Coordinates of C-alpha atoms and ligand atoms in Angstrom, one line a residue:
M1 CA 111.0 -205.0 18.9
N2 CA 111.9 -207.4 21.8
I3 CA 115.5 -207.6 23.0
D4 CA 117.1 -210.8 21.4
Y5 CA 119.4 -212.4 24.0
N6 CA 120.3 -215.3 21.7
E7 CA 122.6 -212.9 19.8
R8 CA 126.2 -212.5 20.7
I9 CA 125.4 -208.8 21.2
P10 CA 121.9 -208.6 22.7
N11 CA 119.9 -205.9 20.9
N12 CA 116.6 -204.7 19.6
V13 CA 117.9 -203.1 16.5
D14 CA 117.7 -206.2 14.3
L15 CA 121.6 -206.2 14.2
A16 CA 121.5 -209.6 12.4
S17 CA 120.0 -207.9 9.3
D18 CA 123.2 -205.8 8.9
R19 CA 126.1 -208.1 8.6
S20 CA 128.9 -205.6 8.3
L21 CA 127.6 -203.6 11.2
Q22 CA 127.3 -206.7 13.2
R23 CA 130.9 -207.8 12.4
A24 CA 132.2 -204.4 13.2
L25 CA 130.5 -204.4 16.6
E26 CA 131.6 -208.1 17.2
H27 CA 135.1 -206.8 16.5
W28 CA 134.8 -204.0 19.1
Q29 CA 133.2 -206.3 21.7
P30 CA 136.4 -208.2 22.8
R31 CA 138.2 -204.9 23.2
F32 CA 135.5 -203.6 25.4
L33 CA 135.8 -206.9 27.6
D34 CA 139.5 -206.3 27.7
W35 CA 139.0 -202.8 28.8
W36 CA 136.4 -203.9 31.4
R37 CA 138.9 -206.5 32.8
E38 CA 141.6 -204.0 33.1
M39 CA 139.8 -200.7 34.0
G40 CA 136.6 -202.0 35.6
P41 CA 136.1 -203.6 39.0
N42 CA 138.5 -206.3 38.1
D43 CA 139.1 -207.8 41.5
F44 CA 135.5 -208.8 41.6
A45 CA 135.4 -210.6 38.4
S46 CA 134.4 -213.9 40.0
A47 CA 131.9 -212.4 42.5
E48 CA 128.3 -213.2 41.9
V49 CA 126.3 -209.9 41.9
Y50 CA 122.5 -209.5 42.1
L51 CA 122.1 -207.4 38.9
R52 CA 119.2 -206.2 37.0
T53 CA 119.4 -206.7 33.2
A54 CA 117.1 -205.0 30.6
T55 CA 114.5 -207.4 29.1
G56 CA 112.5 -204.9 27.3
V57 CA 112.5 -201.2 26.7
D58 CA 108.8 -200.4 27.5
A59 CA 107.9 -198.9 30.9
Q60 CA 106.4 -202.2 32.2
G61 CA 108.8 -204.8 33.6
W62 CA 111.9 -203.9 31.6
A63 CA 114.2 -205.5 34.2
S64 CA 115.0 -209.0 35.3
Y65 CA 117.2 -209.7 38.4
A66 CA 119.7 -212.5 38.8
A67 CA 123.1 -213.3 40.3
V68 CA 125.5 -212.6 37.6
K69 CA 129.3 -212.5 37.2
M70 CA 130.1 -209.1 35.9
P71 CA 132.2 -210.2 33.0
D72 CA 129.1 -212.3 31.9
Y73 CA 126.8 -209.3 32.1
R74 CA 124.9 -209.0 28.7
W75 CA 125.8 -205.6 27.5
G76 CA 123.8 -204.8 24.5
I77 CA 122.1 -202.2 22.3
F78 CA 118.7 -201.0 23.4
L79 CA 116.6 -198.3 21.9
A80 CA 113.4 -197.0 23.1
E81 CA 110.4 -197.7 20.7
P82 CA 110.2 -195.1 17.9
I83 CA 107.5 -192.4 18.1
T84 CA 105.3 -192.6 14.9
E85 CA 105.6 -189.4 12.7
R86 CA 107.9 -187.7 15.1
T87 CA 109.1 -184.2 14.0
I88 CA 111.9 -182.1 15.1
G89 CA 110.9 -180.1 18.2
F90 CA 113.0 -177.1 18.1
G91 CA 115.5 -174.9 16.1
D92 CA 115.6 -173.9 12.5
N93 CA 114.1 -177.3 11.3
F94 CA 111.3 -177.1 13.7
G95 CA 108.3 -179.2 12.6
Q96 CA 110.1 -181.2 9.9
P97 CA 110.3 -185.0 10.1
V98 CA 113.2 -186.3 12.3
W99 CA 116.2 -187.9 10.5
Q100 CA 116.9 -191.5 10.4
Q101 CA 120.4 -190.7 9.1
V102 CA 122.7 -188.1 10.1
P103 CA 122.5 -185.0 7.7
G104 CA 125.9 -184.6 5.9
D105 CA 126.4 -181.1 7.0
L106 CA 125.8 -181.9 10.7
R107 CA 127.9 -185.0 10.7
S108 CA 131.0 -183.5 12.6
Q109 CA 128.8 -181.8 15.2
F110 CA 126.9 -184.9 16.0
R111 CA 129.9 -186.9 16.1
R112 CA 131.5 -184.5 18.6
I113 CA 128.4 -184.6 21.0
I114 CA 128.1 -188.4 20.7
V115 CA 131.7 -188.9 21.4
T116 CA 131.6 -186.5 24.3
Q117 CA 128.7 -188.3 25.7
G118 CA 130.3 -191.7 25.2
D119 CA 133.5 -190.7 26.8
T120 CA 132.0 -190.0 30.2
E121 CA 130.6 -193.5 30.5
P122 CA 133.8 -195.6 30.7
A123 CA 135.4 -192.7 32.5
S124 CA 133.1 -193.1 35.4
V125 CA 133.8 -196.8 35.6
E126 CA 137.6 -196.1 35.7
Q127 CA 137.1 -193.4 38.3
Q128 CA 135.4 -196.0 40.6
H129 CA 137.7 -198.9 39.7
L130 CA 139.0 -199.5 43.3
L131 CA 136.0 -198.5 45.3
G132 CA 134.7 -202.1 45.9
H133 CA 137.6 -202.6 48.4
S134 CA 136.2 -200.1 50.9
C135 CA 132.6 -200.8 50.6
P136 CA 130.3 -200.1 53.6
S137 CA 128.1 -203.1 52.8
L138 CA 127.1 -205.8 50.3
Y139 CA 124.1 -203.7 49.5
D140 CA 126.2 -200.8 48.6
L141 CA 128.8 -202.9 46.7
R142 CA 125.9 -204.3 44.5
N143 CA 124.7 -200.8 43.8
L144 CA 128.2 -199.7 42.8
F145 CA 128.5 -202.7 40.4
Q146 CA 124.9 -202.1 39.0
V147 CA 126.0 -198.5 38.4
N148 CA 129.3 -199.6 36.7
V149 CA 127.6 -202.2 34.4
E150 CA 125.1 -199.7 33.3
E151 CA 127.6 -197.1 32.5
G152 CA 129.3 -199.9 30.5
R153 CA 126.1 -200.3 28.6
H154 CA 125.8 -196.5 28.0
L155 CA 129.1 -196.8 26.4
W156 CA 127.7 -199.5 24.1
A157 CA 124.8 -197.2 23.2
M158 CA 127.1 -194.5 22.0
V159 CA 129.4 -197.0 20.2
Y160 CA 126.4 -198.4 18.4
L161 CA 125.6 -194.9 17.0
L162 CA 129.2 -194.3 16.0
H163 CA 129.4 -197.7 14.2
A164 CA 126.0 -197.6 12.6
Y165 CA 126.0 -193.9 11.4
F166 CA 129.5 -192.5 11.2
G167 CA 131.4 -195.2 9.0
R168 CA 135.1 -195.3 9.5
D169 CA 135.4 -192.2 11.5
G170 CA 132.8 -193.6 13.9
R171 CA 134.8 -196.9 14.3
E172 CA 137.9 -195.0 15.0
E173 CA 136.3 -192.9 17.6
A174 CA 134.8 -196.1 19.3
E175 CA 138.4 -197.4 19.5
E176 CA 139.6 -194.1 21.1
L177 CA 136.8 -194.3 23.7
L178 CA 138.8 -197.2 25.2
E179 CA 142.1 -195.5 24.8
R180 CA 141.5 -192.3 26.7
H181 CA 141.5 -193.0 30.5
S182 CA 140.3 -191.0 33.5
G183 CA 143.1 -189.0 35.0
D184 CA 145.6 -190.2 32.3
A185 CA 148.3 -187.4 31.9
D186 CA 148.6 -188.1 28.1
K187 CA 145.3 -189.3 27.2
P188 CA 142.7 -187.9 29.7
R189 CA 138.9 -188.0 29.4
I190 CA 137.3 -185.1 27.6
L191 CA 135.4 -183.4 30.3
G192 CA 137.0 -182.2 33.6
T193 CA 134.9 -183.9 36.3
F194 CA 135.6 -187.3 34.6
N195 CA 139.3 -187.0 35.5
E196 CA 138.7 -186.3 39.1
P197 CA 139.5 -189.4 41.4
I198 CA 136.6 -191.1 43.2
S199 CA 138.6 -192.8 45.9
D200 CA 136.0 -192.9 48.6
W201 CA 132.3 -193.6 49.0
L202 CA 131.3 -190.1 50.0
S203 CA 132.7 -188.9 46.6
F204 CA 130.9 -191.8 44.9
F205 CA 127.5 -190.6 46.5
M206 CA 128.2 -187.0 45.5
F207 CA 129.2 -188.1 42.0
T208 CA 126.0 -190.2 41.6
Y209 CA 124.0 -187.3 43.0
F210 CA 125.5 -184.4 41.2
T211 CA 127.4 -185.7 38.2
D212 CA 124.8 -188.4 37.1
R213 CA 122.3 -185.6 37.3
D214 CA 124.2 -183.6 34.7
G215 CA 123.9 -186.9 32.7
K216 CA 120.1 -186.8 33.2
F217 CA 119.9 -183.2 31.8
Q218 CA 122.3 -183.8 28.9
L219 CA 120.5 -187.0 28.0
K220 CA 117.1 -185.3 28.3
S221 CA 118.2 -182.6 25.9
L222 CA 119.7 -185.2 23.5
A223 CA 116.5 -187.1 23.7
E224 CA 115.0 -184.1 22.1
S225 CA 117.4 -184.5 19.2
G226 CA 116.3 -184.4 15.5
F227 CA 118.5 -187.5 14.9
D228 CA 116.0 -190.1 15.8
P229 CA 118.4 -193.0 16.8
L230 CA 120.2 -190.7 19.2
S231 CA 116.9 -189.6 20.7
R232 CA 115.6 -193.2 21.1
T233 CA 119.0 -194.3 22.7
C234 CA 119.0 -191.5 25.2
R235 CA 115.3 -192.1 26.2
F236 CA 116.2 -195.6 27.2
M237 CA 119.4 -194.5 28.9
L238 CA 117.4 -192.1 31.1
T239 CA 115.5 -195.1 32.5
E240 CA 118.7 -196.6 33.8
E241 CA 120.1 -193.2 35.0
A242 CA 117.4 -192.8 37.6
H243 CA 118.8 -195.6 39.7
H244 CA 122.2 -193.9 39.8
M245 CA 120.7 -190.7 41.2
F246 CA 118.7 -192.6 43.7
V247 CA 122.0 -194.3 44.9
G248 CA 123.5 -190.8 45.3
E249 CA 120.7 -189.2 47.1
T250 CA 119.9 -192.0 49.5
G251 CA 123.8 -192.6 50.0
V252 CA 124.3 -189.0 51.1
G253 CA 121.1 -189.1 53.2
R254 CA 122.3 -192.3 55.0
V255 CA 125.7 -190.7 55.8
V256 CA 123.9 -187.7 57.2
K257 CA 121.5 -189.9 59.2
R258 CA 124.4 -191.8 60.8
T259 CA 126.2 -188.4 61.6
L260 CA 123.1 -187.2 63.2
E261 CA 122.8 -190.3 65.4
V262 CA 126.4 -189.8 66.6
M263 CA 125.7 -186.0 67.1
K264 CA 122.6 -186.9 69.3
Q265 CA 124.5 -189.4 71.2
L266 CA 127.5 -187.2 71.9
R267 CA 125.3 -184.1 72.3
T268 CA 127.7 -182.1 70.2
D269 CA 128.2 -181.1 66.7
A270 CA 132.0 -180.5 67.1
P271 CA 133.7 -182.0 64.0
E272 CA 136.5 -183.6 66.0
A273 CA 134.1 -185.3 68.4
I274 CA 132.1 -186.7 65.4
R275 CA 135.2 -187.8 63.6
S276 CA 136.6 -189.6 66.8
H277 CA 133.4 -191.6 66.6
A278 CA 134.2 -192.6 63.2
A279 CA 131.4 -190.7 61.6
I280 CA 131.6 -187.8 59.1
D281 CA 131.0 -184.4 60.3
L282 CA 128.5 -182.2 58.5
P283 CA 130.9 -179.4 57.5
T284 CA 133.1 -182.1 55.8
I285 CA 130.0 -183.4 53.9
Q286 CA 129.3 -179.7 52.9
R287 CA 132.9 -179.3 51.5
Y288 CA 132.2 -182.6 49.4
V289 CA 129.0 -180.9 48.1
N290 CA 130.8 -177.8 47.2
F291 CA 133.4 -179.7 45.3
W292 CA 131.1 -182.1 43.2
F293 CA 128.4 -179.6 42.7
T294 CA 130.8 -177.0 41.3
S295 CA 132.7 -179.4 39.2
S296 CA 129.5 -180.8 37.8
M297 CA 128.4 -177.3 36.9
D298 CA 131.4 -176.9 34.6
L299 CA 130.1 -179.8 32.7
F300 CA 127.3 -177.7 31.1
G301 CA 130.0 -175.7 29.3
S302 CA 130.3 -171.9 29.0
E303 CA 127.3 -169.6 29.8
L304 CA 127.8 -168.1 26.2
S305 CA 128.5 -170.7 23.7
S306 CA 128.2 -170.4 19.9
N307 CA 128.5 -174.3 19.9
A308 CA 125.4 -174.5 22.0
A309 CA 123.6 -172.0 19.8
S310 CA 124.4 -173.9 16.7
S311 CA 123.5 -177.2 18.3
F312 CA 120.1 -175.8 19.0
A313 CA 119.6 -174.0 15.6
N314 CA 120.5 -177.3 13.8
G315 CA 118.2 -179.5 15.8
I316 CA 121.1 -181.4 17.3
K317 CA 120.5 -180.8 21.0
G318 CA 117.3 -179.2 22.5
R319 CA 116.3 -178.2 26.0
P320 CA 115.1 -180.9 28.6
D321 CA 111.4 -181.3 28.0
E322 CA 111.3 -179.0 25.1
A323 CA 107.6 -179.3 24.8
Q324 CA 107.1 -177.3 28.0
Y325 CA 108.3 -174.1 26.1
Q326 CA 106.2 -171.8 23.9
D327 CA 108.9 -170.7 21.6
H328 CA 110.8 -173.6 20.0
V329 CA 112.7 -171.5 17.6
C330 CA 114.2 -168.9 19.8
I331 CA 115.5 -166.8 17.0
E332 CA 114.7 -163.4 18.7
A333 CA 114.5 -164.5 22.3
R334 CA 116.9 -162.9 24.7
Y335 CA 118.5 -164.0 28.0
E336 CA 119.7 -162.0 31.0
L337 CA 123.1 -163.4 31.9
E338 CA 125.0 -162.6 35.1
T339 CA 128.8 -162.1 34.3
P340 CA 131.8 -160.7 36.2
E341 CA 131.2 -157.4 34.1
G342 CA 127.5 -157.2 35.3
R343 CA 124.1 -158.3 33.7
Q344 CA 124.3 -158.8 30.0
D345 CA 121.4 -159.1 27.6
V346 CA 122.3 -162.0 25.2
S347 CA 120.7 -164.1 22.5
L348 CA 118.9 -167.2 24.2
R349 CA 120.3 -169.4 21.7
N350 CA 123.8 -168.5 22.9
A351 CA 122.8 -169.1 26.5
M352 CA 121.4 -172.6 26.0
N353 CA 124.1 -174.1 28.3
E354 CA 123.0 -171.7 30.9
V355 CA 119.3 -172.7 30.5
L356 CA 120.3 -176.3 31.1
R357 CA 122.5 -175.4 34.1
S358 CA 119.7 -173.4 35.7
A359 CA 117.3 -176.3 35.4
Y360 CA 119.9 -178.6 36.8
I361 CA 120.7 -176.4 39.8
K362 CA 116.9 -176.4 40.8
D363 CA 116.9 -180.1 40.5
C364 CA 119.9 -180.4 42.7
E365 CA 118.1 -178.3 45.4
I366 CA 115.5 -181.1 45.9
G367 CA 117.9 -183.5 47.6
V368 CA 119.6 -180.8 49.6
K369 CA 116.2 -179.9 50.9
R370 CA 115.6 -183.5 52.0
W371 CA 119.0 -183.8 53.7
N372 CA 118.3 -180.5 55.5
M373 CA 114.8 -181.9 56.6
Q374 CA 116.6 -184.8 58.4
I375 CA 118.9 -182.3 60.3
Q376 CA 115.9 -180.1 61.2
R377 CA 114.0 -183.1 62.5
A378 CA 116.9 -184.2 64.6
G379 CA 116.9 -180.7 66.1
F380 CA 120.1 -179.2 64.8
D381 CA 120.8 -175.9 63.2
F382 CA 123.2 -176.8 60.5
R383 CA 121.9 -176.4 56.9
F384 CA 123.6 -177.7 53.6
T385 CA 123.6 -175.1 50.9
L386 CA 124.6 -175.3 47.2
P387 CA 127.4 -172.9 46.5
S388 CA 127.0 -170.0 44.2
P389 CA 127.5 -170.8 40.5
R390 CA 130.5 -168.4 40.6
F391 CA 132.4 -170.4 43.1
H392 CA 135.2 -172.7 42.1
R393 CA 134.5 -172.6 38.3
T394 CA 137.0 -173.6 35.7
I395 CA 134.8 -173.3 32.6
G396 CA 132.8 -170.2 31.6
V397 CA 132.5 -166.5 32.4
W398 CA 133.3 -167.0 36.1
A399 CA 136.5 -169.2 35.6
N400 CA 139.4 -167.5 37.2
T401 CA 137.3 -165.1 39.1
P402 CA 138.0 -166.0 42.6
S403 CA 134.7 -165.9 44.6
D404 CA 133.6 -167.4 47.9
P405 CA 130.8 -170.0 48.1
H406 CA 128.2 -167.1 48.5
G407 CA 129.5 -165.7 45.2
R408 CA 131.2 -162.7 46.6
T409 CA 134.4 -161.8 44.7
V410 CA 137.5 -162.3 46.9
T411 CA 141.2 -161.6 46.4
G412 CA 143.4 -164.5 45.0
D413 CA 145.1 -164.5 48.4
E414 CA 142.0 -164.8 50.4
Y415 CA 140.7 -167.5 48.1
T416 CA 143.8 -169.7 48.5
K417 CA 143.8 -169.1 52.3
R418 CA 140.1 -170.1 52.6
L419 CA 140.0 -173.0 50.3
R420 CA 140.3 -175.6 53.1
D421 CA 137.1 -174.2 54.6
W422 CA 135.3 -174.5 51.3
L423 CA 136.7 -177.6 49.6
P424 CA 137.8 -181.0 50.9
S425 CA 141.4 -180.7 52.1
D426 CA 143.9 -183.5 52.0
E427 CA 143.3 -184.1 55.7
D428 CA 139.5 -184.3 55.1
K429 CA 140.1 -186.9 52.3
G430 CA 142.6 -188.8 54.3
F431 CA 140.1 -188.9 57.2
V432 CA 137.2 -190.0 54.9
R433 CA 139.4 -192.7 53.3
D434 CA 140.6 -194.0 56.6
V435 CA 137.1 -194.4 58.1
M436 CA 135.9 -196.5 55.1
Q437 CA 136.9 -199.9 56.1
R438 CA 135.4 -202.7 54.0
V439 CA 132.4 -204.4 55.4
V440 CA 131.1 -207.5 53.5
E441 CA 129.2 -209.7 56.0
P442 CA 125.6 -209.9 54.9
G443 CA 123.4 -207.3 56.7
K444 CA 126.3 -205.6 58.4
M445 CA 126.8 -201.9 57.8
A446 CA 129.9 -199.6 58.2
G447 CA 129.8 -197.3 61.2
W448 CA 129.9 -194.1 59.1
I449 CA 126.6 -194.8 57.2
A450 CA 123.1 -195.8 58.3
P451 CA 121.4 -198.8 56.6
P452 CA 119.0 -198.2 53.8
D453 CA 115.2 -198.1 54.4
R454 CA 114.8 -201.2 52.1
G455 CA 116.7 -203.7 50.0
I456 CA 116.7 -204.2 46.3
N457 CA 113.7 -205.6 44.4
N458 CA 111.7 -206.3 47.7
L459 CA 114.6 -208.4 49.2
S460 CA 115.6 -207.6 52.8
V461 CA 118.6 -205.4 53.5
D462 CA 120.6 -208.3 54.9
Y463 CA 120.3 -210.3 51.7
E464 CA 123.7 -211.4 50.3
Y465 CA 123.6 -209.2 47.3
V466 CA 127.2 -210.0 46.4
R467 CA 128.6 -213.5 46.8
L468 CA 132.4 -213.0 47.0
R469 CA 134.4 -215.9 45.6
Ligands
LIG501 N1 135.6 -179.9 30.9 O1 131.2 -173.8 24.0 P1 131.5 -174.6 25.2 C1 127.0 -188.3 31.9 C2 134.7 -177.9 26.1 S1 127.3 -186.7 32.1 C3 136.4 -179.8 29.7 O2 131.7 -173.9 26.5 P2 129.8 -176.6 24.5 C4 127.4 -189.2 33.0 C5 133.8 -178.3 25.0 O3 133.8 -179.7 24.8 C6 126.7 -185.9 30.6 N2 136.1 -179.3 28.6 O4 130.5 -175.7 25.5 C7 127.4 -188.9 34.3 C8 134.4 -177.5 23.9 O5 135.5 -178.2 23.4 P3 135.8 -178.2 21.8 C9 127.8 -186.0 29.5 C10 134.9 -178.8 28.5 O6 130.6 -176.9 23.3 C11 127.9 -189.7 35.3 C12 134.9 -176.2 24.5 O7 135.1 -176.5 25.9 N3 127.2 -185.6 28.2 O8 126.3 -188.8 31.0 O9 128.5 -176.2 24.3 C13 128.5 -190.9 35.0 C14 134.0 -175.1 24.4 O10 132.8 -175.4 24.9 C15 133.9 -178.6 29.5 C16 127.4 -184.5 27.7 O11 128.1 -183.6 28.1 C17 134.5 -179.2 30.7 N4 133.6 -179.3 31.9 O12 130.0 -177.9 25.3 C18 128.4 -191.3 33.6 C19 126.5 -184.3 26.3 N5 132.9 -178.0 29.2 O13 134.7 -179.0 21.2 C20 128.0 -190.5 32.7 C21 127.5 -184.1 25.1 C22 133.0 -177.6 27.8 O14 135.9 -176.8 21.4 N6 128.3 -182.7 25.3 N7 134.2 -178.1 27.5 O15 137.1 -179.0 21.7 C23 127.7 -181.6 25.0 O16 126.5 -181.5 24.8 C24 128.6 -180.3 25.1 O17 129.8 -180.8 24.4 C25 128.9 -179.9 26.4 C26 129.1 -178.3 26.4 C27 127.8 -180.0 27.3 C28 130.1 -180.4 27.1

């Protein structure tokens, strides 16, 4: 079904045929807009931004581009086309037809997972609330806003499911999604990383590289769900997610490129010299990698999780690309898990969070290799590495076990002493923030980042992607 843009809430779910659902969502819509005005990039409400908007949900030409004021963006409800005769691909109900409604006994588990997913979307917009003021270029400013409006739409995706399938509880949860706020002392966001401030662009690029990639893996495993509307929603969200990770990977790559130019020019890699030329030294970038990668690893939950086992058993949440596996039931399968007490042989179902995390780590390595290629080509010896999954963990079996980035156990004292070598210190953050002065002339780029290789949608890099008013 095509997206209907004549509706107050654009959608491809025939919302008009369900009056009470339509009314409930139209009631939520102004609250969402109030939240956007207050917590979103509110100082840019009158700016015209070259945004892409979904026009269809199929692979061909789903996007149209136009200059739009963000509060006028057409947030809506878009599900990927159904797959005919789709069956549940994993767990105890393997091979049975997928559900078009939530089974009564799985209601609270589904609700919890949809709420957790939904909570991350507005959280990220809140985290990035002030970034526009220090943008390195109009190209980057536009990308930030594109990411923000799409996270807003991902919130709509989860709110639709809550309203359409969870009755009154779902409507209440939808309200609460706008009441919790990132970093709020009383009502924080649910998952740790989404309460971390993103007050500079290096953090934004790390977040879109590492944290949005958690989104990719979580959405891929929810796209396997036996609850078909959840699967269809996540399949479409994944198409939007890809751009966010592109922003992260190319963003970090461009920072590295600029740093390498300065290193070559000065013939040194000394951090102070690089910093005095207003570029970001590679060890500082490594510390940002360490922080955002480890925080994002926590997002997969504990290595051993009865919640994860039950989500798998019940057909709620599968593994990304479940079809690649031979055994989709995993009732007897075992998993070798590294713990502080040594290797443990555990049930695979209980280790599903770890299966996802391992796949995620492999995916993270791809960008790191590319950044290292840049350094190698420039003739320098420095190499980025992903820290050990034992380092800086607050969730799971390695939480509270002080380790260095290589995964070696260290004393609490040593850990505290060395932390400034391993994670961004206040001084690092202060430097990075100071170097990021706003640049908004078309085609101009801040000195700490190289220009992108190409512009958006075949336009040139110096196109006026955001018209500030
Ligand atoms: N911080 O058995 P456990 C995205 C909680 S990103 C705080 O270890 P389980 C995006 C957990 O909720 C993708 N709490 O793991 C990216 C549970 O609490 P309750 C987001 C944490 O249950 C960028 C308890 O600890 N989507 O889309 O298997 C921009 C025990 O949990 C954390 C999803 O995560 C943490 N890091 O949970 C925008 C998918 N980790 O219920 C968007 C939905 C765990 O006992 N969520 N806890 O109070 C899930 O699938 C699962 O809930 C989890 C793992 C992946 C979070």
